[in-house]
PDB file of C-alpha atoms and ligand atoms in Angstrom:
ATOM      1  CA  UNK A   1     -11.111 -41.175  -7.830  1.00 98.00           C
ATOM      2  CA  UNK A   2     -13.855 -40.689  -6.165  1.00 98.00           C
ATOM      3  CA  UNK A   3     -15.895 -37.175  -8.075  1.00 98.00           C
ATOM      4  CA  UNK A   4     -17.808 -35.597  -4.731  1.00 98.00           C
ATOM      5  CA  UNK A   5     -20.863 -32.879  -5.212  1.00 98.00           C
ATOM      6  CA  UNK A   6     -22.728 -32.476  -1.873  1.00 98.00           C
ATOM      7  CA  UNK A   7     -19.898 -30.175   0.964  1.00 98.00           C
ATOM      8  CA  UNK A   8     -21.738 -32.668   4.158  1.00 98.00           C
ATOM      9  CA  UNK A   9     -20.111 -35.698   1.327  1.00 98.00           C
ATOM     10  CA  UNK A  10     -16.713 -34.149   1.296  1.00 98.00           C
ATOM     11  CA  UNK A  11     -17.127 -32.989   5.342  1.00 98.00           C
ATOM     12  CA  UNK A  12     -17.495 -36.056   6.646  1.00 98.00           C
ATOM     13  CA  UNK A  13     -15.292 -37.505   4.391  1.00 98.00           C
ATOM     14  CA  UNK A  14     -12.795 -35.397   5.495  1.00 98.00           C
ATOM     15  CA  UNK A  15     -13.357 -35.918   8.866  1.00 97.00           C
ATOM     16  CA  UNK A  16     -12.966 -39.499   8.989  1.00 98.00           C
ATOM     17  CA  UNK A  17     -10.197 -39.172   6.653  1.00 98.00           C
ATOM     18  CA  UNK A  18      -8.714 -36.895   9.896  1.00 96.00           C
ATOM     19  CA  UNK A  19      -9.511 -39.210  13.054  1.00 97.00           C
ATOM     20  CA  UNK A  20      -7.287 -41.517  11.112  1.00 98.00           C
ATOM     21  CA  UNK A  21      -4.735 -39.800  11.319  1.00 98.00           C
ATOM     22  CA  UNK A  22      -4.320 -39.073   7.169  1.00 98.00           C
ATOM     23  CA  UNK A  23      -2.552 -35.804   5.849  1.00 98.00           C
ATOM     24  CA  UNK A  24      -4.960 -34.227   3.619  1.00 98.00           C
ATOM     25  CA  UNK A  25      -3.865 -32.222   0.802  1.00 98.00           C
ATOM     26  CA  UNK A  26      -5.779 -29.362  -0.656  1.00 99.00           C
ATOM     27  CA  UNK A  27      -5.389 -27.735  -3.872  1.00 99.00           C
ATOM     28  CA  UNK A  28      -8.428 -25.688  -4.440  1.00 98.00           C
ATOM     29  CA  UNK A  29      -9.421 -24.297  -9.026  1.00 98.00           C
ATOM     30  CA  UNK A  30     -12.613 -22.875 -10.624  1.00 98.00           C
ATOM     31  CA  UNK A  31     -10.778 -25.732 -12.896  1.00 98.00           C
ATOM     32  CA  UNK A  32     -10.166 -25.933 -17.293  1.00 98.00           C
ATOM     33  CA  UNK A  33      -6.797 -27.435 -15.350  1.00 98.00           C
ATOM     34  CA  UNK A  34      -4.105 -27.565 -17.667  1.00 98.00           C
ATOM     35  CA  UNK A  35      -0.302 -27.700 -16.212  1.00 98.00           C
ATOM     36  CA  UNK A  36      -0.009 -24.717 -14.046  1.00 98.00           C
ATOM     37  CA  UNK A  37      -3.162 -26.904 -11.756  1.00 98.00           C
ATOM     38  CA  UNK A  38      -1.024 -30.612 -12.222  1.00 98.00           C
ATOM     39  CA  UNK A  39       2.138 -28.920 -10.781  1.00 98.00           C
ATOM     40  CA  UNK A  40       0.114 -27.940  -7.785  1.00 99.00           C
ATOM     41  CA  UNK A  41      -1.217 -31.710  -7.274  1.00 99.00           C
ATOM     42  CA  UNK A  42       2.034 -32.671  -7.874  1.00 98.00           C
ATOM     43  CA  UNK A  43       3.783 -30.933  -5.250  1.00 98.00           C
ATOM     44  CA  UNK A  44       0.917 -31.849  -2.288  1.00 98.00           C
ATOM     45  CA  UNK A  45       0.235 -35.686  -3.420  1.00 98.00           C
ATOM     46  CA  UNK A  46       4.263 -36.288  -1.684  1.00 98.00           C
ATOM     47  CA  UNK A  47       3.105 -34.844   0.831  1.00 98.00           C
ATOM     48  CA  UNK A  48      -0.482 -35.853   2.063  1.00 98.00           C
ATOM     49  CA  UNK A  49      -1.940 -39.515   2.269  1.00 98.00           C
ATOM     50  CA  UNK A  50      -5.386 -38.418   0.229  1.00 98.00           C
ATOM     51  CA  UNK A  51      -5.564 -35.101  -2.162  1.00 98.00           C
ATOM     52  CA  UNK A  52      -8.110 -33.300  -2.570  1.00 99.00           C
ATOM     53  CA  UNK A  53      -8.867 -30.581  -5.759  1.00 99.00           C
ATOM     54  CA  UNK A  54     -11.694 -28.394  -5.259  1.00 98.00           C
ATOM     55  CA  UNK A  55     -13.680 -27.074  -8.365  1.00 98.00           C
ATOM     56  CA  UNK A  56     -15.456 -24.349  -7.909  1.00 98.00           C
ATOM     57  CA  UNK A  57     -16.307 -21.241 -10.108  1.00 97.00           C
ATOM     58  CA  UNK A  58     -16.911 -19.004  -6.885  1.00 96.00           C
ATOM     59  CA  UNK A  59     -19.344 -16.370  -7.654  1.00 95.00           C
ATOM     60  CA  UNK A  60     -17.975 -14.347  -4.909  1.00 94.00           C
ATOM     61  CA  UNK A  61     -14.623 -13.626  -6.356  1.00 92.00           C
ATOM     62  CA  UNK A  62     -16.130 -12.400  -9.270  1.00 93.00           C
ATOM     63  CA  UNK A  63     -17.419  -8.865 -10.997  1.00 90.00           C
ATOM     64  CA  UNK A  64     -20.964  -7.347 -12.270  1.00 87.00           C
ATOM     65  CA  UNK A  65     -19.009  -7.261 -15.289  1.00 86.00           C
ATOM     66  CA  UNK A  66     -16.762 -10.362 -15.128  1.00 91.00           C
ATOM     67  CA  UNK A  67     -16.381 -12.658 -16.951  1.00 92.00           C
ATOM     68  CA  UNK A  68     -18.348 -15.650 -14.202  1.00 94.00           C
ATOM     69  CA  UNK A  69     -21.079 -16.756 -16.865  1.00 94.00           C
ATOM     70  CA  UNK A  70     -18.489 -17.296 -19.208  1.00 95.00           C
ATOM     71  CA  UNK A  71     -15.868 -18.634 -17.222  1.00 97.00           C
ATOM     72  CA  UNK A  72     -14.531 -22.108 -19.231  1.00 97.00           C
ATOM     73  CA  UNK A  73     -15.149 -25.391 -18.602  1.00 97.00           C
ATOM     74  CA  UNK A  74     -14.321 -28.610 -19.187  1.00 98.00           C
ATOM     75  CA  UNK A  75     -15.342 -31.210 -16.361  1.00 98.00           C
ATOM     76  CA  UNK A  76     -15.028 -34.778 -18.368  1.00 98.00           C
ATOM     77  CA  UNK A  77     -10.610 -33.090 -19.163  1.00 98.00           C
ATOM     78  CA  UNK A  78     -10.709 -32.193 -15.777  1.00 98.00           C
ATOM     79  CA  UNK A  79     -10.797 -35.222 -14.322  1.00 98.00           C
ATOM     80  CA  UNK A  80      -8.881 -37.466 -16.373  1.00 98.00           C
ATOM     81  CA  UNK A  81      -6.471 -34.721 -15.407  1.00 98.00           C
ATOM     82  CA  UNK A  82      -6.705 -35.603 -11.533  1.00 98.00           C
ATOM     83  CA  UNK A  83      -6.868 -38.757 -12.153  1.00 98.00           C
ATOM     84  CA  UNK A  84      -3.679 -38.605 -13.812  1.00 98.00           C
ATOM     85  CA  UNK A  85      -1.943 -36.971 -11.021  1.00 98.00           C
ATOM     86  CA  UNK A  86      -3.411 -39.109  -8.753  1.00 98.00           C
ATOM     87  CA  UNK A  87      -6.264 -37.318  -7.119  1.00 98.00           C
ATOM     88  CA  UNK A  88      -8.379 -39.343  -4.702  1.00 98.00           C
ATOM     89  CA  UNK A  89     -11.396 -36.991  -3.963  1.00 98.00           C
ATOM     90  CA  UNK A  90     -12.553 -33.904  -6.881  1.00 98.00           C
ATOM     91  CA  UNK A  91     -14.615 -31.381  -5.022  1.00 98.00           C
ATOM     92  CA  UNK A  92     -16.920 -30.679  -7.437  1.00 98.00           C
ATOM     93  CA  UNK A  93     -19.448 -28.416  -5.317  1.00 98.00           C
ATOM     94  CA  UNK A  94     -23.901 -27.823  -6.340  1.00 97.00           C
ATOM     95  CA  UNK A  95     -24.808 -26.489  -3.118  1.00 97.00           C
ATOM     96  CA  UNK A  96     -20.955 -24.607  -1.380  1.00 97.00           C
ATOM     97  CA  UNK A  97     -22.621 -22.218   0.346  1.00 98.00           C
ATOM     98  CA  UNK A  98     -25.361 -21.992   2.790  1.00 97.00           C
ATOM     99  CA  UNK A  99     -28.098 -19.967   1.155  1.00 97.00           C
ATOM    100  CA  UNK A 100     -28.087 -17.666   3.708  1.00 98.00           C
ATOM    101  CA  UNK A 101     -24.369 -17.318   4.454  1.00 97.00           C
ATOM    102  CA  UNK A 102     -23.512 -13.966   5.596  1.00 97.00           C
ATOM    103  CA  UNK A 103     -19.430 -14.110   7.027  1.00 98.00           C
ATOM    104  CA  UNK A 104     -17.242 -11.863   4.117  1.00 97.00           C
ATOM    105  CA  UNK A 105     -13.088 -13.215   5.384  1.00 97.00           C
ATOM    106  CA  UNK A 106     -10.953 -10.183   4.638  1.00 96.00           C
ATOM    107  CA  UNK A 107      -7.005  -9.721   4.493  1.00 97.00           C
ATOM    108  CA  UNK A 108      -6.485  -5.917   5.099  1.00 96.00           C
ATOM    109  CA  UNK A 109      -3.537  -4.435   3.290  1.00 95.00           C
ATOM    110  CA  UNK A 110      -2.223  -7.396   1.087  1.00 96.00           C
ATOM    111  CA  UNK A 111      -6.078  -6.711  -0.506  1.00 94.00           C
ATOM    112  CA  UNK A 112      -5.372  -3.401  -1.433  1.00 95.00           C
ATOM    113  CA  UNK A 113      -3.201  -2.499  -4.204  1.00 96.00           C
ATOM    114  CA  UNK A 114      -1.843  -4.779  -7.665  1.00 97.00           C
ATOM    115  CA  UNK A 115      -5.996  -6.506  -7.969  1.00 97.00           C
ATOM    116  CA  UNK A 116      -7.143  -5.378  -5.549  1.00 96.00           C
ATOM    117  CA  UNK A 117      -7.319  -1.196  -7.509  1.00 95.00           C
ATOM    118  CA  UNK A 118      -8.851  -2.916 -10.727  1.00 90.00           C
ATOM    119  CA  UNK A 119     -11.154  -5.835  -8.883  1.00 87.00           C
ATOM    120  CA  UNK A 120     -12.202  -4.552  -5.433  1.00 79.00           C
ATOM    121  CA  UNK A 121     -14.389  -7.311  -4.622  1.00 86.00           C
ATOM    122  CA  UNK A 122     -12.159 -10.222  -5.373  1.00 94.00           C
ATOM    123  CA  UNK A 123      -9.807 -10.531  -2.894  1.00 97.00           C
ATOM    124  CA  UNK A 124     -13.078 -11.018   0.537  1.00 97.00           C
ATOM    125  CA  UNK A 125     -14.575 -12.815  -2.719  1.00 97.00           C
ATOM    126  CA  UNK A 126     -11.340 -15.799  -2.646  1.00 98.00           C
ATOM    127  CA  UNK A 127     -10.385 -15.416   1.435  1.00 98.00           C
ATOM    128  CA  UNK A 128     -13.875 -16.103   1.962  1.00 98.00           C
ATOM    129  CA  UNK A 129     -13.768 -18.904   0.081  1.00 98.00           C
ATOM    130  CA  UNK A 130     -11.182 -20.648   1.083  1.00 98.00           C
ATOM    131  CA  UNK A 131     -11.347 -20.436   4.370  1.00 98.00           C
ATOM    132  CA  UNK A 132     -15.272 -21.770   3.616  1.00 98.00           C
ATOM    133  CA  UNK A 133     -12.809 -24.906   1.380  1.00 98.00           C
ATOM    134  CA  UNK A 134     -11.156 -25.235   4.313  1.00 98.00           C
ATOM    135  CA  UNK A 135     -13.355 -25.395   6.916  1.00 98.00           C
ATOM    136  CA  UNK A 136     -14.667 -28.718   5.168  1.00 98.00           C
ATOM    137  CA  UNK A 137     -11.493 -30.017   3.587  1.00 98.00           C
ATOM    138  CA  UNK A 138      -9.418 -29.774   7.079  1.00 98.00           C
ATOM    139  CA  UNK A 139      -6.582 -29.631   4.558  1.00 98.00           C
ATOM    140  CA  UNK A 140      -3.044 -30.340   6.847  1.00 98.00           C
ATOM    141  CA  UNK A 141      -1.338 -28.991   3.641  1.00 98.00           C
ATOM    142  CA  UNK A 142      -2.407 -26.787   0.968  1.00 99.00           C
ATOM    143  CA  UNK A 143      -1.193 -25.699  -2.646  1.00 99.00           C
ATOM    144  CA  UNK A 144      -1.605 -22.199  -4.147  1.00 99.00           C
ATOM    145  CA  UNK A 145       0.885 -21.037  -7.133  1.00 98.00           C
ATOM    146  CA  UNK A 146       2.902 -17.500  -8.115  1.00 98.00           C
ATOM    147  CA  UNK A 147       0.992 -17.041 -10.747  1.00 98.00           C
ATOM    148  CA  UNK A 148      -1.111 -15.138  -8.701  1.00 98.00           C
ATOM    149  CA  UNK A 149       1.241 -14.090  -6.369  1.00 98.00           C
ATOM    150  CA  UNK A 150      -1.190 -11.132  -4.302  1.00 98.00           C
ATOM    151  CA  UNK A 151      -3.253 -14.875  -3.664  1.00 98.00           C
ATOM    152  CA  UNK A 152      -0.519 -17.028  -1.861  1.00 98.00           C
ATOM    153  CA  UNK A 153       0.514 -14.037   0.540  1.00 98.00           C
ATOM    154  CA  UNK A 154      -3.139 -13.365   1.101  1.00 98.00           C
ATOM    155  CA  UNK A 155      -4.091 -16.354   1.564  1.00 98.00           C
ATOM    156  CA  UNK A 156      -0.425 -17.229   4.046  1.00 98.00           C
ATOM    157  CA  UNK A 157      -1.489 -13.364   6.039  1.00 98.00           C
ATOM    158  CA  UNK A 158      -5.090 -15.011   6.660  1.00 98.00           C
ATOM    159  CA  UNK A 159      -3.660 -18.814   7.681  1.00 98.00           C
ATOM    160  CA  UNK A 160      -1.468 -17.065  10.595  1.00 98.00           C
ATOM    161  CA  UNK A 161      -3.883 -14.760  11.261  1.00 98.00           C
ATOM    162  CA  UNK A 162      -7.058 -16.912  12.178  1.00 98.00           C
ATOM    163  CA  UNK A 163      -4.165 -19.250  12.973  1.00 98.00           C
ATOM    164  CA  UNK A 164      -5.494 -22.223  10.351  1.00 98.00           C
ATOM    165  CA  UNK A 165      -3.009 -25.713  12.185  1.00 98.00           C
ATOM    166  CA  UNK A 166      -2.224 -25.657   7.729  1.00 98.00           C
ATOM    167  CA  UNK A 167       0.432 -25.388   5.746  1.00 98.00           C
ATOM    168  CA  UNK A 168       0.653 -23.474   3.064  1.00 98.00           C
ATOM    169  CA  UNK A 169       3.554 -24.200   0.331  1.00 98.00           C
ATOM    170  CA  UNK A 170       3.386 -21.969  -3.051  1.00 98.00           C
ATOM    171  CA  UNK A 171       3.983 -23.662  -6.687  1.00 98.00           C
ATOM    172  CA  UNK A 172       6.192 -22.077  -9.396  1.00 98.00           C
ATOM    173  CA  UNK A 173       4.520 -20.172 -12.133  1.00 98.00           C
ATOM    174  CA  UNK A 174       3.832 -22.377 -15.209  1.00 98.00           C
ATOM    175  CA  UNK A 175       5.576 -20.991 -18.404  1.00 98.00           C
ATOM    176  CA  UNK A 176       4.055 -22.014 -21.922  1.00 98.00           C
ATOM    177  CA  UNK A 177       6.691 -23.049 -24.225  1.00 98.00           C
ATOM    178  CA  UNK A 178       5.768 -19.860 -25.660  1.00 97.00           C
ATOM    179  CA  UNK A 179       6.666 -17.868 -21.877  1.00 98.00           C
ATOM    180  CA  UNK A 180       2.790 -17.235 -21.864  1.00 98.00           C
ATOM    181  CA  UNK A 181       2.103 -18.074 -18.394  1.00 98.00           C
ATOM    182  CA  UNK A 182      -0.136 -21.170 -18.159  1.00 98.00           C
ATOM    183  CA  UNK A 183      -4.424 -19.771 -16.907  1.00 98.00           C
ATOM    184  CA  UNK A 184      -7.821 -19.780 -17.813  1.00 97.00           C
ATOM    185  CA  UNK A 185      -8.509 -17.562 -19.248  1.00 97.00           C
ATOM    186  CA  UNK A 186      -5.826 -18.241 -21.766  1.00 98.00           C
ATOM    187  CA  UNK A 187      -8.440 -19.762 -23.615  1.00 97.00           C
ATOM    188  CA  UNK A 188     -10.277 -17.115 -24.361  1.00 97.00           C
ATOM    189  CA  UNK A 189      -8.462 -15.471 -26.365  1.00 98.00           C
ATOM    190  CA  UNK A 190      -7.504 -14.659 -30.495  1.00 98.00           C
ATOM    191  CA  UNK A 191      -3.859 -16.755 -32.328  1.00 98.00           C
ATOM    192  CA  UNK A 192      -3.366 -12.339 -32.903  1.00 98.00           C
ATOM    193  CA  UNK A 193      -4.371 -11.428 -29.197  1.00 98.00           C
ATOM    194  CA  UNK A 194      -2.202 -14.196 -27.865  1.00 98.00           C
ATOM    195  CA  UNK A 195       0.710 -13.071 -30.293  1.00 98.00           C
ATOM    196  CA  UNK A 196       0.595  -9.188 -27.920  1.00 98.00           C
ATOM    197  CA  UNK A 197       0.103 -10.939 -24.590  1.00 98.00           C
ATOM    198  CA  UNK A 198       3.343 -12.373 -24.749  1.00 98.00           C
ATOM    199  CA  UNK A 199       4.118  -8.293 -23.935  1.00 98.00           C
ATOM    200  CA  UNK A 200       3.369  -8.894 -20.667  1.00 98.00           C
ATOM    201  CA  UNK A 201       6.798 -12.212 -19.685  1.00 98.00           C
ATOM    202  CA  UNK A 202       8.520  -9.854 -22.486  1.00 98.00           C
ATOM    203  CA  UNK A 203       8.702  -6.746 -20.187  1.00 98.00           C
ATOM    204  CA  UNK A 204       9.120  -9.280 -16.444  1.00 98.00           C
ATOM    205  CA  UNK A 205      11.705 -10.642 -18.199  1.00 98.00           C
ATOM    206  CA  UNK A 206      13.774  -7.113 -19.732  1.00 98.00           C
ATOM    207  CA  UNK A 207      13.215  -5.701 -16.297  1.00 98.00           C
ATOM    208  CA  UNK A 208      14.364  -8.593 -14.511  1.00 97.00           C
ATOM    209  CA  UNK A 209      17.415  -9.130 -16.934  1.00 97.00           C
ATOM    210  CA  UNK A 210      18.043  -5.112 -16.422  1.00 96.00           C
ATOM    211  CA  UNK A 211      21.329  -3.820 -14.074  1.00 91.00           C
ATOM    212  CA  UNK A 212      19.026  -1.150 -12.855  1.00 94.00           C
ATOM    213  CA  UNK A 213      18.193  -1.044  -9.247  1.00 94.00           C
ATOM    214  CA  UNK A 214      15.590   1.810  -9.040  1.00 96.00           C
ATOM    215  CA  UNK A 215      12.290   1.103  -9.978  1.00 97.00           C
ATOM    216  CA  UNK A 216      10.962   3.442 -12.234  1.00 98.00           C
ATOM    217  CA  UNK A 217      13.028   3.248 -14.247  1.00 98.00           C
ATOM    218  CA  UNK A 218      12.449  -0.830 -13.972  1.00 98.00           C
ATOM    219  CA  UNK A 219       8.442  -0.316 -14.668  1.00 98.00           C
ATOM    220  CA  UNK A 220       9.288   2.229 -17.129  1.00 98.00           C
ATOM    221  CA  UNK A 221      10.878   0.161 -20.065  1.00 98.00           C
ATOM    222  CA  UNK A 222       8.367  -2.833 -18.801  1.00 98.00           C
ATOM    223  CA  UNK A 223       6.072  -0.835 -20.650  1.00 98.00           C
ATOM    224  CA  UNK A 224       7.159   0.451 -23.316  1.00 98.00           C
ATOM    225  CA  UNK A 225       7.481  -3.025 -23.993  1.00 98.00           C
ATOM    226  CA  UNK A 226       4.169  -4.571 -23.268  1.00 98.00           C
ATOM    227  CA  UNK A 227       1.317  -4.408 -26.188  1.00 98.00           C
ATOM    228  CA  UNK A 228      -1.949  -3.568 -24.052  1.00 98.00           C
ATOM    229  CA  UNK A 229      -5.593  -2.843 -24.308  1.00 98.00           C
ATOM    230  CA  UNK A 230      -6.331  -1.940 -20.927  1.00 97.00           C
ATOM    231  CA  UNK A 231      -3.427  -1.378 -18.499  1.00 97.00           C
ATOM    232  CA  UNK A 232      -3.571  -1.682 -14.783  1.00 97.00           C
ATOM    233  CA  UNK A 233      -0.936  -1.565 -13.344  1.00 98.00           C
ATOM    234  CA  UNK A 234       2.578  -2.796 -13.343  1.00 98.00           C
ATOM    235  CA  UNK A 235       5.088  -2.674 -10.152  1.00 98.00           C
ATOM    236  CA  UNK A 236       7.638  -4.353  -8.003  1.00 98.00           C
ATOM    237  CA  UNK A 237       7.309  -5.154  -4.995  1.00 98.00           C
ATOM    238  CA  UNK A 238       9.403  -6.909  -1.606  1.00 97.00           C
ATOM    239  CA  UNK A 239       9.261 -10.388  -2.934  1.00 97.00           C
ATOM    240  CA  UNK A 240       7.976 -11.167   0.951  1.00 95.00           C
ATOM    241  CA  UNK A 241       5.840  -8.194   2.776  1.00 96.00           C
ATOM    242  CA  UNK A 242       4.400  -6.867  -0.838  1.00 97.00           C
ATOM    243  CA  UNK A 243       5.662  -3.535   0.501  1.00 97.00           C
ATOM    244  CA  UNK A 244       6.107  -1.557  -2.307  1.00 97.00           C
ATOM    245  CA  UNK A 245       9.864  -0.547  -3.667  1.00 97.00           C
ATOM    246  CA  UNK A 246      11.577   2.318  -4.792  1.00 97.00           C
ATOM    247  CA  UNK A 247      14.974   0.753  -5.202  1.00 95.00           C
ATOM    248  CA  UNK A 248      15.415  -2.519  -5.485  1.00 95.00           C
ATOM    249  CA  UNK A 249      18.186  -3.480  -2.697  1.00 93.00           C
ATOM    250  CA  UNK A 250      15.926  -7.030  -1.621  1.00 95.00           C
ATOM    251  CA  UNK A 251      14.537  -9.948  -3.530  1.00 95.00           C
ATOM    252  CA  UNK A 252      11.777  -8.492  -5.643  1.00 97.00           C
ATOM    253  CA  UNK A 253       8.489  -9.655  -7.971  1.00 98.00           C
ATOM    254  CA  UNK A 254       8.040  -7.096 -10.926  1.00 98.00           C
ATOM    255  CA  UNK A 255       4.057  -7.837 -11.325  1.00 98.00           C
ATOM    256  CA  UNK A 256       1.569  -7.309 -14.309  1.00 98.00           C
ATOM    257  CA  UNK A 257      -2.788  -6.947 -14.587  1.00 98.00           C
ATOM    258  CA  UNK A 258      -3.543  -5.297 -17.838  1.00 98.00           C
ATOM    259  CA  UNK A 259      -6.789  -7.019 -20.936  1.00 98.00           C
ATOM    260  CA  UNK A 260      -6.018  -7.508 -23.714  1.00 98.00           C
ATOM    261  CA  UNK A 261      -9.993  -6.925 -26.127  1.00 97.00           C
ATOM    262  CA  UNK A 262     -12.328  -8.677 -22.823  1.00 95.00           C
ATOM    263  CA  UNK A 263      -9.632 -11.022 -20.970  1.00 97.00           C
ATOM    264  CA  UNK A 264      -7.715  -9.963 -18.297  1.00 96.00           C
ATOM    265  CA  UNK A 265      -4.211 -11.043 -18.258  1.00 98.00           C
ATOM    266  CA  UNK A 266      -1.974 -11.298 -14.386  1.00 98.00           C
ATOM    267  CA  UNK A 267       1.946 -12.259 -14.664  1.00 98.00           C
ATOM    268  CA  UNK A 268       4.776 -11.854 -12.339  1.00 99.00           C
ATOM    269  CA  UNK A 269       8.312 -12.493 -12.027  1.00 98.00           C
ATOM    270  CA  UNK A 270      11.451 -12.735  -9.434  1.00 98.00           C
ATOM    271  CA  UNK A 271      13.992  -9.607  -8.950  1.00 96.00           C
ATOM    272  CA  UNK A 272      17.126 -11.285  -8.121  1.00 90.00           C
ATOM    273  CA  UNK A 273      20.347  -8.816  -7.895  1.00 79.00           C
ATOM    274  CA  UNK A 274      23.598  -9.478  -5.712  1.00 77.00           C
ATOM    275  CA  UNK A 275      22.091  -7.909  -2.787  1.00 63.00           C
ATOM    276  CA  UNK A 276      25.899  -6.107  -1.521  1.00 59.00           C
TER     277      UNK A 276
HETATM  278  P1  AMP B 301      -8.103 -21.116 -10.633  1.00 95.60           P
HETATM  279  O1  AMP B 301      -8.066 -22.218 -11.495  1.00 95.60           O
HETATM  280  O2  AMP B 301      -7.071 -20.039 -11.631  1.00 95.60           O
HETATM  281  O3  AMP B 301      -8.586 -20.506  -9.667  1.00 95.60           O
HETATM  282  O4  AMP B 301      -5.795 -21.396 -10.551  1.00 95.60           O
HETATM  283  C1  AMP B 301      -6.085 -22.617  -9.055  1.00 95.60           C
HETATM  284  C2  AMP B 301      -4.383 -22.255  -8.439  1.00 95.60           C
HETATM  285  O5  AMP B 301      -3.830 -22.394  -9.541  1.00 95.60           O
HETATM  286  C3  AMP B 301      -4.249 -20.764  -8.115  1.00 95.60           C
HETATM  287  O6  AMP B 301      -3.525 -21.390  -6.551  1.00 95.60           O
HETATM  288  C4  AMP B 301      -3.157 -20.131  -8.661  1.00 95.60           C
HETATM  289  O7  AMP B 301      -1.872 -19.739  -8.573  1.00 95.60           O
HETATM  290  C5  AMP B 301      -3.261 -21.707  -9.813  1.00 95.60           C
HETATM  291  N1  AMP B 301      -1.895 -21.674 -11.389  1.00 95.60           N
HETATM  292  C6  AMP B 301      -3.371 -20.853 -12.195  1.00 95.60           C
HETATM  293  N2  AMP B 301      -2.206 -21.318 -13.082  1.00 95.60           N
HETATM  294  C7  AMP B 301      -1.001 -21.291 -13.135  1.00 95.60           C
HETATM  295  C8  AMP B 301       0.520 -21.711 -13.358  1.00 95.60           C
HETATM  296  N3  AMP B 301       0.554 -21.481 -14.570  1.00 95.60           N
HETATM  297  N4  AMP B 301       1.435 -21.848 -12.596  1.00 95.60           N
HETATM  298  C9  AMP B 301       1.159 -21.550 -11.485  1.00 95.60           C
HETATM  299  N5  AMP B 301       0.603 -21.929 -10.834  1.00 95.60           N
HETATM  300  C10 AMP B 301      -1.102 -21.513 -11.362  1.00 95.60           C
END
């Protein structure tokens, strides 16, 4: 595995691969890697000839009071995990944006609501960094996790709208043994906070298991189970379009965002019913 820190170096490598007709797979991350990230690499690996993983804590997607400066890091552990997952190039840029970079990419509609309500700069930061990463890495196929379900929908829309010749795959949400959705930010949780964080998936799974089809009743059920410090949202959306649903009469997704102490947590589950 090669580690590249210069943006021009990975761009040159990617061009050479593409000129040889090779399929390039790409998994963008912010590092502090866990099984959720490596599961995406495992999905990509058989679908490409060369696999690139990026680690870049993107300043554009952090709000002023968010955790950019204390975002957890583990460069050596991350490199070992990437090597074990068969990654060809680990891209850890130290010169990613040109100093006078001024272009922003924004996907309207889908970027509003859910996580976009309390984090207004968030998705524009993500689509801007991912668009530039795509330009540099020129992937044939890219994999994003369903853990960030709204982000996955936004990336699919951006790729379609900009006619980028990239296949976008979604990887299933990976959980810890106790059910907590794996996240780099779980490292911030004290044992007591972590115990309360389990209420997120408990609430979502109770909603998924209930006979009820009325979204408001399902949300009330979920809220009665959530044990968090700051509630952000708990919603049921169409699984494909992310349109809000009043009645669960088609494949849907229950999504939650909230804070425990200073840690922001998100989770989601599929809501499946007999649709007749
Ligand atoms: P991040 O490093 O948090 O920006 O995440 C990088 C990629 O890993 C994104 O596509 C996430 O959706 C995905 N990811 C993070 N956690 C999980 C998880 N628990 N299960 C599946 N994918 C995940």
